[in-house]
Amino acid sequence: MKKQLMQILLIGFLFGCSTSPVKNRLESKVLYAFHLDSLVKQETYNFNILNKDTILVYKYIDKLDSTKNMTFRFNKYTEVLSFGPFDFKKAKENFYSNSKLSSSNFDLYDLKEPVVDGNGPMLFNEKYGVLNVDNTSWTYQYLFLPDGQGNLDLSKQIIEKLKK
């Protein structure tokens, strides 16, 4: 009886442990806004990842203007990335790689249901979060880069990769 109880407790413990490599964390990122390939502004955001079992929540919190806050949700089982009312599906796996940004490759996500004047493709991986947000109809590209790595060459490289 004691052996069975230990086995049940061990199984419960193992199933209760998170297998996701993504841990809750808080850091700083810089948003670089480009219009027609020209840098128009940059703003500092607090970046927070919350691991909520099957959902990863990525919060980008503008330090000066809360109306610019952004929240993305990623369902680990369906691999759907959500931003506001829109869902994005994986279009290309391992689309972009840069070891300065992340040890994991970025996948390309597109809207599940195309919308007129909707967002363009996004680069995303679970560990890093969202690398870019495109508003193709307004010709704006937004890049979230780590604080201190705001290299314009890197930004332009990412934008060129997205154009292909």
Coordinates of C-alpha atoms in Angstrom, one line a residue:
M1 CA 0.0 0.0 0.0
K2 CA 2.8 2.4 0.9
K3 CA 4.6 1.6 -2.4
Q4 CA 1.4 2.3 -4.4
L5 CA 0.9 5.6 -2.6
M6 CA 4.5 6.6 -3.4
Q7 CA 4.0 5.8 -7.0
I8 CA 0.8 7.8 -7.2
L9 CA 2.6 10.8 -5.5
L10 CA 5.5 10.5 -7.9
I11 CA 3.2 10.3 -11.0
G12 CA 1.3 13.4 -9.7
F13 CA 4.5 15.3 -9.2
L14 CA 5.8 14.4 -12.6
F15 CA 2.6 15.5 -14.4
G16 CA 2.5 18.7 -12.3
C17 CA 5.9 19.8 -13.4
S18 CA 6.1 22.2 -16.3
T19 CA 7.9 20.8 -19.3
S20 CA 8.1 24.1 -21.1
P21 CA 11.6 25.7 -21.4
V22 CA 10.0 29.1 -21.1
K23 CA 10.1 30.6 -17.6
N24 CA 8.3 33.6 -16.3
R25 CA 10.6 36.6 -16.7
L26 CA 10.7 40.4 -16.9
E27 CA 13.2 42.3 -19.0
S28 CA 13.5 45.4 -21.1
K29 CA 13.2 45.7 -24.9
V30 CA 13.3 48.5 -27.3
L31 CA 10.7 49.0 -30.0
Y32 CA 12.1 50.3 -33.3
A33 CA 9.5 51.8 -35.6
F34 CA 10.2 52.0 -39.3
H35 CA 8.2 53.7 -42.0
L36 CA 9.2 52.9 -45.5
D37 CA 12.5 51.4 -44.3
S38 CA 13.4 54.6 -42.3
L39 CA 13.7 54.6 -38.5
V40 CA 11.0 57.1 -37.2
K41 CA 11.1 56.4 -33.5
Q42 CA 12.2 54.1 -30.7
E43 CA 10.6 53.5 -27.4
T44 CA 11.5 51.4 -24.3
Y45 CA 9.2 48.7 -23.2
N46 CA 9.1 46.4 -20.2
F47 CA 8.7 42.8 -21.5
N48 CA 7.1 40.1 -19.4
I49 CA 6.5 36.5 -20.2
L50 CA 4.0 34.6 -18.2
N51 CA 3.8 30.8 -18.5
K52 CA 0.2 29.8 -17.8
D53 CA 0.2 26.1 -18.4
T54 CA -0.9 25.7 -22.1
I55 CA -0.7 29.4 -22.8
L56 CA 2.3 31.7 -22.9
V57 CA 1.4 35.4 -22.5
Y58 CA 3.9 38.0 -23.8
K59 CA 3.3 41.5 -22.5
Y60 CA 5.0 44.5 -23.9
I61 CA 4.4 47.5 -21.6
D62 CA 5.3 51.0 -22.8
K63 CA 7.1 52.8 -20.0
L64 CA 5.5 56.1 -20.9
D65 CA 2.1 55.5 -22.5
S66 CA -0.1 52.6 -21.5
T67 CA -2.2 53.0 -24.6
K68 CA 0.7 51.5 -26.5
N69 CA 0.9 48.3 -24.5
M70 CA 0.6 45.0 -26.5
T71 CA -0.3 41.5 -25.4
F72 CA 0.3 38.4 -27.4
R73 CA -0.8 34.9 -26.5
F74 CA 0.7 31.6 -27.7
N75 CA -1.1 28.3 -27.4
K76 CA 1.6 25.7 -27.0
Y77 CA -0.7 22.9 -28.2
T78 CA -2.3 24.5 -31.3
E79 CA 0.7 26.7 -32.0
V80 CA -1.6 29.6 -32.6
L81 CA -0.3 33.1 -31.9
S82 CA -3.0 35.6 -31.0
F83 CA -2.7 39.4 -31.0
G84 CA -5.9 41.3 -30.2
P85 CA -8.8 39.6 -32.0
F86 CA -6.6 38.1 -34.6
D87 CA -5.1 34.6 -34.7
F88 CA -1.8 33.8 -36.6
K89 CA -0.7 30.4 -37.8
K90 CA 2.8 29.1 -38.5
A91 CA 3.6 29.7 -42.1
K92 CA 7.3 28.8 -42.2
E93 CA 9.3 27.0 -39.6
N94 CA 12.9 28.2 -38.8
F95 CA 12.4 31.2 -41.1
Y96 CA 15.0 33.5 -39.4
S97 CA 18.0 32.8 -37.1
N98 CA 20.2 35.2 -35.2
S99 CA 22.3 33.9 -32.3
K100 CA 22.6 37.4 -30.8
L101 CA 18.9 37.5 -30.3
S102 CA 18.0 33.9 -29.4
S103 CA 19.4 30.4 -29.4
S104 CA 16.1 29.3 -31.0
N105 CA 15.1 30.0 -34.6
F106 CA 12.2 32.3 -35.3
D107 CA 9.1 30.9 -37.1
L108 CA 7.1 33.0 -39.5
Y109 CA 3.4 33.5 -38.6
D110 CA 0.6 34.8 -40.9
L111 CA -3.0 35.7 -40.2
K112 CA -5.2 32.6 -40.1
E113 CA -8.0 34.5 -41.8
P114 CA -6.7 37.4 -44.1
V115 CA -8.1 40.8 -43.2
V116 CA -8.1 43.9 -45.4
D117 CA -5.5 46.3 -43.9
G118 CA -4.6 43.5 -41.4
N119 CA -1.2 42.8 -39.9
G120 CA 1.5 41.4 -42.0
P121 CA 3.7 38.4 -41.0
M122 CA 5.4 38.1 -37.6
L123 CA 8.5 36.4 -36.5
F124 CA 8.2 34.6 -33.2
N125 CA 9.7 31.9 -31.0
E126 CA 8.6 30.8 -27.5
K127 CA 11.8 31.8 -25.7
Y128 CA 12.2 35.3 -27.3
G129 CA 8.6 36.3 -27.9
V130 CA 7.5 38.4 -30.9
L131 CA 10.4 39.9 -32.9
N132 CA 8.3 42.1 -35.2
V133 CA 4.9 43.4 -35.9
D134 CA 4.1 44.6 -39.4
N135 CA 1.3 46.9 -40.5
T136 CA 1.7 46.4 -44.2
S137 CA -1.2 48.6 -45.3
W138 CA 0.4 51.6 -43.5
T139 CA 3.9 50.5 -44.4
Y140 CA 5.1 50.4 -40.8
Q141 CA 7.4 47.7 -39.4
Y142 CA 8.0 47.4 -35.6
L143 CA 10.9 45.4 -34.2
F144 CA 11.3 44.4 -30.5
L145 CA 15.0 44.1 -29.8
P146 CA 16.8 43.6 -26.5
D147 CA 17.8 46.7 -24.7
G148 CA 21.4 47.6 -25.8
Q149 CA 21.3 45.6 -29.0
G150 CA 19.4 48.2 -31.1
N151 CA 21.6 47.8 -34.1
L152 CA 20.2 49.5 -37.2
D153 CA 22.0 47.0 -39.4
L154 CA 20.3 44.1 -37.6
S155 CA 16.9 45.9 -37.9
K156 CA 17.4 46.4 -41.7
Q157 CA 18.5 42.7 -42.1
I158 CA 15.3 41.5 -40.4
I159 CA 13.1 43.8 -42.5
E160 CA 14.8 42.6 -45.7
K161 CA 14.3 39.0 -44.7
L162 CA 10.6 39.7 -44.2
K163 CA 10.3 41.2 -47.7
K164 CA 11.5 37.9 -49.4

